[in-house]
């Protein structure tokens, strides 16, 4: 695909917004354990830092891209999904890994996916404590701090490191997940649950994880990460291998092509 200046401009704006939000998060990190939290659900929290980081991103993107529709986690209730599916849209998680952040566990990120007619065209995942900037442009590759990244070449499950996310909102989701986990654990080298889905997907793109699955995610958790994986040569789909729609909540399965196919098969088993 040829040079597409508009996608690079979009990526540039998303990177600037993510860096500013990361500055807000970084400044608050030393007092993260004394920050006020509010419950969105019994085990789902939002803090003043999520809100401040989101406000910071929105200030940049609404100024630079006034024509874009915004789907941002903390103000998502104000957005109709149909509007986001047309034209230019930004799907924003201002702080992915809030629980980690609030506990001082260094695994959280700013995630911004830029969509055109519902498909990701540019992506930024900025791992704040690790200071790792993952970027991608549709047709233009995936990068970590400016260096190209690729998915791993491991095809033997016994050698594979698999990333995952636990269901944590509805206790009824735990038993089916445990059944999946038992099958996967028995066959691989290791399973990790770091706690920030955008970084999990970036880890697949960078070849650190060979595959990843999570049964329930929201668009802002994966809109950026899905493009990173694709542009790094990986596959990212729904759990059943179906086309992953960036704007629909649901399960996400990602991996290098071999391990993606293997994990899809294992998750399908009764
Ligand atoms: C969460 C993280 C976590 C995943 C959850 C997400 P948040 O996002 O990505 O890894 O397991 O499903 O909701 O709430 O910290 O932005
Ligand atoms: Ca998230
Ligand atoms: Ca979040």
PDB file of N, CA, C and O in Angstrom, residues 2-64:
ATOM      1  N   UNK A   2       0.491   2.262  -0.757  1.00  0.00           N
ATOM      2  CA  UNK A   2       1.315   3.464  -0.898  1.00  0.00           C
ATOM      3  C   UNK A   2       1.253   4.355   0.332  1.00  0.00           C
ATOM      4  O   UNK A   2       0.538   4.066   1.292  1.00  0.00           O
ATOM      5  N   UNK A   3       1.988   5.412   0.276  1.00  0.00           N
ATOM      6  CA  UNK A   3       2.041   6.373   1.380  1.00  0.00           C
ATOM      7  C   UNK A   3       0.682   7.065   1.553  1.00  0.00           C
ATOM      8  O   UNK A   3       0.087   7.519   0.587  1.00  0.00           O
ATOM      9  N   UNK A   4       0.181   7.079   2.762  1.00  0.00           N
ATOM     10  CA  UNK A   4      -1.127   7.682   3.002  1.00  0.00           C
ATOM     11  C   UNK A   4      -0.990   8.748   4.076  1.00  0.00           C
ATOM     12  O   UNK A   4      -1.112   8.453   5.255  1.00  0.00           O
ATOM     13  N   UNK A   5      -0.702   9.965   3.664  1.00  0.00           N
ATOM     14  CA  UNK A   5      -0.387  10.990   4.661  1.00  0.00           C
ATOM     15  C   UNK A   5      -1.483  11.156   5.695  1.00  0.00           C
ATOM     16  O   UNK A   5      -1.200  11.375   6.864  1.00  0.00           O
ATOM     17  N   UNK A   6      -2.738  10.983   5.295  1.00  0.00           N
ATOM     18  CA  UNK A   6      -3.788  11.274   6.284  1.00  0.00           C
ATOM     19  C   UNK A   6      -3.749  10.274   7.453  1.00  0.00           C
ATOM     20  O   UNK A   6      -4.007  10.641   8.587  1.00  0.00           O
ATOM     21  N   UNK A   7      -3.378   9.031   7.164  1.00  0.00           N
ATOM     22  CA  UNK A   7      -3.286   8.053   8.261  1.00  0.00           C
ATOM     23  C   UNK A   7      -2.123   8.387   9.190  1.00  0.00           C
ATOM     24  O   UNK A   7      -2.234   8.237  10.401  1.00  0.00           O
ATOM     25  N   UNK A   8      -1.029   8.843   8.608  1.00  0.00           N
ATOM     26  CA  UNK A   8       0.109   9.231   9.450  1.00  0.00           C
ATOM     27  C   UNK A   8      -0.256  10.447  10.299  1.00  0.00           C
ATOM     28  O   UNK A   8       0.148  10.539  11.457  1.00  0.00           O
ATOM     29  N   UNK A   9      -1.019  11.364   9.728  1.00  0.00           N
ATOM     30  CA  UNK A   9      -1.449  12.535  10.507  1.00  0.00           C
ATOM     31  C   UNK A   9      -2.348  12.092  11.664  1.00  0.00           C
ATOM     32  O   UNK A   9      -2.219  12.582  12.788  1.00  0.00           O
ATOM     33  N   UNK A  10      -3.238  11.168  11.385  1.00  0.00           N
ATOM     34  CA  UNK A  10      -4.139  10.670  12.429  1.00  0.00           C
ATOM     35  C   UNK A  10      -3.339   9.993  13.543  1.00  0.00           C
ATOM     36  O   UNK A  10      -3.596  10.190  14.730  1.00  0.00           O
ATOM     37  N   UNK A  11      -2.358   9.186  13.127  1.00  0.00           N
ATOM     38  CA  UNK A  11      -1.523   8.511  14.122  1.00  0.00           C
ATOM     39  C   UNK A  11      -0.767   9.534  14.968  1.00  0.00           C
ATOM     40  O   UNK A  11      -0.672   9.400  16.191  1.00  0.00           O
ATOM     41  N   UNK A  12      -0.263  10.546  14.334  1.00  0.00           N
ATOM     42  CA  UNK A  12       0.490  11.600  15.023  1.00  0.00           C
ATOM     43  C   UNK A  12      -0.388  12.262  16.111  1.00  0.00           C
ATOM     44  O   UNK A  12       0.058  12.466  17.244  1.00  0.00           O
ATOM     45  N   UNK A  13      -1.619  12.544  15.753  1.00  0.00           N
ATOM     46  CA  UNK A  13      -2.526  13.192  16.722  1.00  0.00           C
ATOM     47  C   UNK A  13      -2.838  12.229  17.871  1.00  0.00           C
ATOM     48  O   UNK A  13      -2.811  12.607  19.048  1.00  0.00           O
ATOM     49  N   UNK A  14      -3.094  10.971  17.524  1.00  0.00           N
ATOM     50  CA  UNK A  14      -3.384   9.978  18.577  1.00  0.00           C
ATOM     51  C   UNK A  14      -2.176   9.803  19.495  1.00  0.00           C
ATOM     52  O   UNK A  14      -2.320   9.672  20.719  1.00  0.00           O
ATOM     53  N   UNK A  15      -0.975   9.831  18.921  1.00  0.00           N
ATOM     54  CA  UNK A  15       0.237   9.688  19.740  1.00  0.00           C
ATOM     55  C   UNK A  15       0.384  10.880  20.677  1.00  0.00           C
ATOM     56  O   UNK A  15       0.732  10.722  21.850  1.00  0.00           O
ATOM     57  N   UNK A  16       0.115  12.061  20.167  1.00  0.00           N
ATOM     58  CA  UNK A  16       0.247  13.264  21.002  1.00  0.00           C
ATOM     59  C   UNK A  16      -0.760  13.197  22.161  1.00  0.00           C
ATOM     60  O   UNK A  16      -0.429  13.462  23.311  1.00  0.00           O
ATOM     61  N   UNK A  17      -1.988  12.812  21.843  1.00  0.00           N
ATOM     62  CA  UNK A  17      -3.013  12.719  22.886  1.00  0.00           C
ATOM     63  C   UNK A  17      -2.628  11.661  23.929  1.00  0.00           C
ATOM     64  O   UNK A  17      -2.765  11.879  25.141  1.00  0.00           O
ATOM     65  N   UNK A  18      -2.115  10.524  23.462  1.00  0.00           N
ATOM     66  CA  UNK A  18      -1.736   9.447  24.392  1.00  0.00           C
ATOM     67  C   UNK A  18      -0.578   9.893  25.281  1.00  0.00           C
ATOM     68  O   UNK A  18      -0.558   9.597  26.485  1.00  0.00           O
ATOM     69  N   UNK A  19       0.365  10.599  24.708  1.00  0.00           N
ATOM     70  CA  UNK A  19       1.511  11.064  25.518  1.00  0.00           C
ATOM     71  C   UNK A  19       1.055  12.049  26.579  1.00  0.00           C
ATOM     72  O   UNK A  19       1.536  12.015  27.721  1.00  0.00           O
ATOM     73  N   UNK A  20       0.129  12.928  26.225  1.00  0.00           N
ATOM     74  CA  UNK A  20      -0.353  13.898  27.224  1.00  0.00           C
ATOM     75  C   UNK A  20      -1.092  13.179  28.351  1.00  0.00           C
ATOM     76  O   UNK A  20      -0.915  13.482  29.526  1.00  0.00           O
ATOM     77  N   UNK A  21      -1.922  12.211  27.976  1.00  0.00           N
ATOM     78  CA  UNK A  21      -2.654  11.444  29.002  1.00  0.00           C
ATOM     79  C   UNK A  21      -1.669  10.660  29.871  1.00  0.00           C
ATOM     80  O   UNK A  21      -1.831  10.579  31.104  1.00  0.00           O
ATOM     81  N   UNK A  22      -0.645  10.115  29.257  1.00  0.00           N
ATOM     82  CA  UNK A  22       0.364   9.366  30.031  1.00  0.00           C
ATOM     83  C   UNK A  22       1.040  10.285  31.036  1.00  0.00           C
ATOM     84  O   UNK A  22       1.372   9.859  32.155  1.00  0.00           O
ATOM     85  N   UNK A  23       1.219  11.545  30.667  1.00  0.00           N
ATOM     86  CA  UNK A  23       1.806  12.517  31.598  1.00  0.00           C
ATOM     87  C   UNK A  23       0.927  12.703  32.824  1.00  0.00           C
ATOM     88  O   UNK A  23       1.422  12.746  33.961  1.00  0.00           O
ATOM     89  N   UNK A  24      -0.379  12.759  32.601  1.00  0.00           N
ATOM     90  CA  UNK A  24      -1.331  12.903  33.716  1.00  0.00           C
ATOM     91  C   UNK A  24      -1.258  11.670  34.627  1.00  0.00           C
ATOM     92  O   UNK A  24      -1.213  11.773  35.861  1.00  0.00           O
ATOM     93  N   UNK A  25      -1.238  10.500  34.003  1.00  0.00           N
ATOM     94  CA  UNK A  25      -1.217   9.242  34.773  1.00  0.00           C
ATOM     95  C   UNK A  25       0.098   9.116  35.548  1.00  0.00           C
ATOM     96  O   UNK A  25       0.101   8.772  36.739  1.00  0.00           O
ATOM     97  N   UNK A  26       1.179   9.418  34.883  1.00  0.00           N
ATOM     98  CA  UNK A  26       2.507   9.323  35.512  1.00  0.00           C
ATOM     99  C   UNK A  26       2.597  10.265  36.712  1.00  0.00           C
ATOM    100  O   UNK A  26       3.122   9.898  37.766  1.00  0.00           O
ATOM    101  N   UNK A  27       2.075  11.470  36.546  1.00  0.00           N
ATOM    102  CA  UNK A  27       2.155  12.456  37.640  1.00  0.00           C
ATOM    103  C   UNK A  27       1.364  11.974  38.855  1.00  0.00           C
ATOM    104  O   UNK A  27       1.720  12.269  39.997  1.00  0.00           O
ATOM    105  N   UNK A  28       0.279  11.215  38.592  1.00  0.00           N
ATOM    106  CA  UNK A  28      -0.572  10.755  39.695  1.00  0.00           C
ATOM    107  C   UNK A  28      -0.082   9.439  40.304  1.00  0.00           C
ATOM    108  O   UNK A  28      -0.507   9.070  41.408  1.00  0.00           O
ATOM    109  N   UNK A  29       0.803   8.745  39.601  1.00  0.00           N
ATOM    110  CA  UNK A  29       1.197   7.390  40.033  1.00  0.00           C
ATOM    111  C   UNK A  29       1.759   7.331  41.457  1.00  0.00           C
ATOM    112  O   UNK A  29       1.421   6.397  42.201  1.00  0.00           O
ATOM    113  N   UNK A  30       2.573   8.290  41.886  1.00  0.00           N
ATOM    114  CA  UNK A  30       3.121   8.164  43.241  1.00  0.00           C
ATOM    115  C   UNK A  30       2.053   8.137  44.328  1.00  0.00           C
ATOM    116  O   UNK A  30       2.275   7.590  45.406  1.00  0.00           O
ATOM    117  N   UNK A  31       0.885   8.728  44.046  1.00  0.00           N
ATOM    118  CA  UNK A  31      -0.178   8.716  45.072  1.00  0.00           C
ATOM    119  C   UNK A  31      -1.316   7.765  44.671  1.00  0.00           C
ATOM    120  O   UNK A  31      -2.431   7.873  45.171  1.00  0.00           O
ATOM    121  N   UNK A  32      -1.000   6.775  43.783  1.00  0.00           N
ATOM    122  CA  UNK A  32      -2.080   5.939  43.234  1.00  0.00           C
ATOM    123  C   UNK A  32      -2.841   5.177  44.320  1.00  0.00           C
ATOM    124  O   UNK A  32      -4.029   4.926  44.184  1.00  0.00           O
ATOM    125  N   UNK A  33      -2.160   4.817  45.416  1.00  0.00           N
ATOM    126  CA  UNK A  33      -2.856   4.010  46.423  1.00  0.00           C
ATOM    127  C   UNK A  33      -3.725   4.829  47.369  1.00  0.00           C
ATOM    128  O   UNK A  33      -4.450   4.278  48.183  1.00  0.00           O
ATOM    129  N   UNK A  34      -3.668   6.155  47.244  1.00  0.00           N
ATOM    130  CA  UNK A  34      -4.529   6.984  48.098  1.00  0.00           C
ATOM    131  C   UNK A  34      -5.578   7.735  47.272  1.00  0.00           C
ATOM    132  O   UNK A  34      -6.296   8.570  47.782  1.00  0.00           O
ATOM    133  N   UNK A  35      -5.632   7.406  45.981  1.00  0.00           N
ATOM    134  CA  UNK A  35      -6.594   8.091  45.094  1.00  0.00           C
ATOM    135  C   UNK A  35      -8.011   7.588  45.357  1.00  0.00           C
ATOM    136  O   UNK A  35      -8.216   6.411  45.670  1.00  0.00           O
ATOM    137  N   UNK A  36      -8.957   8.493  45.196  1.00  0.00           N
ATOM    138  CA  UNK A  36     -10.355   8.146  45.413  1.00  0.00           C
ATOM    139  C   UNK A  36     -10.887   7.312  44.238  1.00  0.00           C
ATOM    140  O   UNK A  36     -10.696   7.675  43.088  1.00  0.00           O
ATOM    141  N   UNK A  37     -11.531   6.171  44.526  1.00  0.00           N
ATOM    142  CA  UNK A  37     -12.121   5.336  43.475  1.00  0.00           C
ATOM    143  C   UNK A  37     -13.632   5.374  43.623  1.00  0.00           C
ATOM    144  O   UNK A  37     -14.140   5.511  44.710  1.00  0.00           O
ATOM    145  N   UNK A  38     -14.263   5.139  42.510  1.00  0.00           N
ATOM    146  CA  UNK A  38     -15.722   5.021  42.531  1.00  0.00           C
ATOM    147  C   UNK A  38     -16.042   3.708  41.818  1.00  0.00           C
ATOM    148  O   UNK A  38     -15.360   3.338  40.862  1.00  0.00           O
ATOM    149  N   UNK A  39     -17.077   2.991  42.289  1.00  0.00           N
ATOM    150  CA  UNK A  39     -17.445   1.707  41.666  1.00  0.00           C
ATOM    151  C   UNK A  39     -18.344   1.927  40.467  1.00  0.00           C
ATOM    152  O   UNK A  39     -19.337   2.646  40.557  1.00  0.00           O
ATOM    153  N   UNK A  40     -17.975   1.269  39.340  1.00  0.00           N
ATOM    154  CA  UNK A  40     -18.902   1.222  38.196  1.00  0.00           C
ATOM    155  C   UNK A  40     -19.738  -0.053  38.304  1.00  0.00           C
ATOM    156  O   UNK A  40     -20.812  -0.167  37.767  1.00  0.00           O
ATOM    157  N   UNK A  41     -19.172  -1.047  38.972  1.00  0.00           N
ATOM    158  CA  UNK A  41     -19.822  -2.325  39.239  1.00  0.00           C
ATOM    159  C   UNK A  41     -19.116  -2.873  40.461  1.00  0.00           C
ATOM    160  O   UNK A  41     -18.155  -2.263  40.925  1.00  0.00           O
ATOM    161  N   UNK A  42     -19.527  -4.025  40.989  1.00  0.00           N
ATOM    162  CA  UNK A  42     -18.945  -4.539  42.225  1.00  0.00           C
ATOM    163  C   UNK A  42     -17.419  -4.671  42.177  1.00  0.00           C
ATOM    164  O   UNK A  42     -16.752  -4.470  43.167  1.00  0.00           O
ATOM    165  N   UNK A  43     -16.857  -5.010  41.007  1.00  0.00           N
ATOM    166  CA  UNK A  43     -15.398  -5.173  40.920  1.00  0.00           C
ATOM    167  C   UNK A  43     -14.829  -4.358  39.765  1.00  0.00           C
ATOM    168  O   UNK A  43     -13.828  -4.711  39.166  1.00  0.00           O
ATOM    169  N   UNK A  44     -15.476  -3.259  39.447  1.00  0.00           N
ATOM    170  CA  UNK A  44     -15.090  -2.432  38.304  1.00  0.00           C
ATOM    171  C   UNK A  44     -15.021  -0.986  38.786  1.00  0.00           C
ATOM    172  O   UNK A  44     -16.011  -0.448  39.276  1.00  0.00           O
ATOM    173  N   UNK A  45     -13.833  -0.383  38.665  1.00  0.00           N
ATOM    174  CA  UNK A  45     -13.639   0.922  39.295  1.00  0.00           C
ATOM    175  C   UNK A  45     -13.211   1.990  38.302  1.00  0.00           C
ATOM    176  O   UNK A  45     -12.613   1.702  37.280  1.00  0.00           O
ATOM    177  N   UNK A  46     -13.502   3.229  38.673  1.00  0.00           N
ATOM    178  CA  UNK A  46     -12.977   4.370  37.928  1.00  0.00           C
ATOM    179  C   UNK A  46     -12.435   5.357  38.949  1.00  0.00           C
ATOM    180  O   UNK A  46     -12.997   5.509  40.032  1.00  0.00           O
ATOM    181  N   UNK A  47     -11.327   5.985  38.620  1.00  0.00           N
ATOM    182  CA  UNK A  47     -10.729   6.955  39.540  1.00  0.00           C
ATOM    183  C   UNK A  47     -10.680   8.320  38.862  1.00  0.00           C
ATOM    184  O   UNK A  47     -10.900   8.443  37.661  1.00  0.00           O
ATOM    185  N   UNK A  48     -10.348   9.316  39.656  1.00  0.00           N
ATOM    186  CA  UNK A  48     -10.193  10.667  39.093  1.00  0.00           C
ATOM    187  C   UNK A  48      -9.105  10.675  38.011  1.00  0.00           C
ATOM    188  O   UNK A  48      -9.140  11.508  37.112  1.00  0.00           O
ATOM    189  N   UNK A  49      -8.181   9.743  38.074  1.00  0.00           N
ATOM    190  CA  UNK A  49      -7.093   9.727  37.087  1.00  0.00           C
ATOM    191  C   UNK A  49      -7.604   9.239  35.722  1.00  0.00           C
ATOM    192  O   UNK A  49      -7.225   9.783  34.681  1.00  0.00           O
ATOM    193  N   UNK A  50      -8.486   8.231  35.733  1.00  0.00           N
ATOM    194  CA  UNK A  50      -9.119   7.799  34.469  1.00  0.00           C
ATOM    195  C   UNK A  50      -9.817   9.008  33.830  1.00  0.00           C
ATOM    196  O   UNK A  50      -9.712   9.238  32.621  1.00  0.00           O
ATOM    197  N   UNK A  51     -10.552   9.740  34.669  1.00  0.00           N
ATOM    198  CA  UNK A  51     -11.346  10.858  34.143  1.00  0.00           C
ATOM    199  C   UNK A  51     -10.442  11.987  33.642  1.00  0.00           C
ATOM    200  O   UNK A  51     -10.690  12.565  32.579  1.00  0.00           O
ATOM    201  N   UNK A  52      -9.374  12.273  34.393  1.00  0.00           N
ATOM    202  CA  UNK A  52      -8.462  13.352  33.979  1.00  0.00           C
ATOM    203  C   UNK A  52      -7.719  12.967  32.697  1.00  0.00           C
ATOM    204  O   UNK A  52      -7.531  13.791  31.795  1.00  0.00           O
ATOM    205  N   UNK A  53      -7.324  11.703  32.587  1.00  0.00           N
ATOM    206  CA  UNK A  53      -6.614  11.252  31.373  1.00  0.00           C
ATOM    207  C   UNK A  53      -7.565  11.323  30.178  1.00  0.00           C
ATOM    208  O   UNK A  53      -7.172  11.741  29.075  1.00  0.00           O
ATOM    209  N   UNK A  54      -8.819  10.924  30.384  1.00  0.00           N
ATOM    210  CA  UNK A  54      -9.778  10.991  29.273  1.00  0.00           C
ATOM    211  C   UNK A  54     -10.018  12.442  28.843  1.00  0.00           C
ATOM    212  O   UNK A  54     -10.048  12.752  27.638  1.00  0.00           O
ATOM    213  N   UNK A  55     -10.168  13.344  29.825  1.00  0.00           N
ATOM    214  CA  UNK A  55     -10.398  14.756  29.493  1.00  0.00           C
ATOM    215  C   UNK A  55      -9.233  15.308  28.679  1.00  0.00           C
ATOM    216  O   UNK A  55      -9.421  16.075  27.723  1.00  0.00           O
ATOM    217  N   UNK A  56      -8.047  14.881  29.039  1.00  0.00           N
ATOM    218  CA  UNK A  56      -6.850  15.349  28.358  1.00  0.00           C
ATOM    219  C   UNK A  56      -6.837  14.875  26.894  1.00  0.00           C
ATOM    220  O   UNK A  56      -6.568  15.640  25.967  1.00  0.00           O
ATOM    221  N   UNK A  57      -7.185  13.615  26.672  1.00  0.00           N
ATOM    222  CA  UNK A  57      -7.235  13.071  25.301  1.00  0.00           C
ATOM    223  C   UNK A  57      -8.320  13.783  24.491  1.00  0.00           C
ATOM    224  O   UNK A  57      -8.110  14.192  23.349  1.00  0.00           O
ATOM    225  N   UNK A  58      -9.474  13.948  25.124  1.00  0.00           N
ATOM    226  CA  UNK A  58     -10.595  14.577  24.406  1.00  0.00           C
ATOM    227  C   UNK A  58     -10.249  16.010  24.012  1.00  0.00           C
ATOM    228  O   UNK A  58     -10.624  16.466  22.932  1.00  0.00           O
ATOM    229  N   UNK A  59      -9.518  16.719  24.881  1.00  0.00           N
ATOM    230  CA  UNK A  59      -9.144  18.108  24.551  1.00  0.00           C
ATOM    231  C   UNK A  59      -8.296  18.123  23.282  1.00  0.00           C
ATOM    232  O   UNK A  59      -8.520  18.931  22.383  1.00  0.00           O
ATOM    233  N   UNK A  60      -7.353  17.190  23.172  1.00  0.00           N
ATOM    234  CA  UNK A  60      -6.482  17.156  21.981  1.00  0.00           C
ATOM    235  C   UNK A  60      -7.277  16.745  20.746  1.00  0.00           C
ATOM    236  O   UNK A  60      -7.235  17.426  19.712  1.00  0.00           O
ATOM    237  N   UNK A  61      -8.032  15.668  20.843  1.00  0.00           N
ATOM    238  CA  UNK A  61      -8.641  15.135  19.609  1.00  0.00           C
ATOM    239  C   UNK A  61      -9.832  15.970  19.136  1.00  0.00           C
ATOM    240  O   UNK A  61     -10.060  16.080  17.937  1.00  0.00           O
ATOM    241  N   UNK A  62     -10.545  16.576  20.051  1.00  0.00           N
ATOM    242  CA  UNK A  62     -11.663  17.406  19.565  1.00  0.00           C
ATOM    243  C   UNK A  62     -11.139  18.700  18.942  1.00  0.00           C
ATOM    244  O   UNK A  62     -11.744  19.228  18.016  1.00  0.00           O
ATOM    245  N   UNK A  63      -9.986  19.146  19.418  1.00  0.00           N
ATOM    246  CA  UNK A  63      -9.384  20.352  18.805  1.00  0.00           C
ATOM    247  C   UNK A  63      -8.822  20.003  17.420  1.00  0.00           C
ATOM    248  O   UNK A  63      -9.058  20.703  16.442  1.00  0.00           O
ATOM    249  N   UNK A  64      -8.098  18.885  17.334  1.00  0.00           N
ATOM    250  CA  UNK A  64      -7.390  18.547  16.091  1.00  0.00           C
ATOM    251  C   UNK A  64      -8.286  17.868  15.051  1.00  0.00           C
ATOM    252  O   UNK A  64      -8.019  17.950  13.864  1.00  0.00           O
TER     253      UNK A  64
END
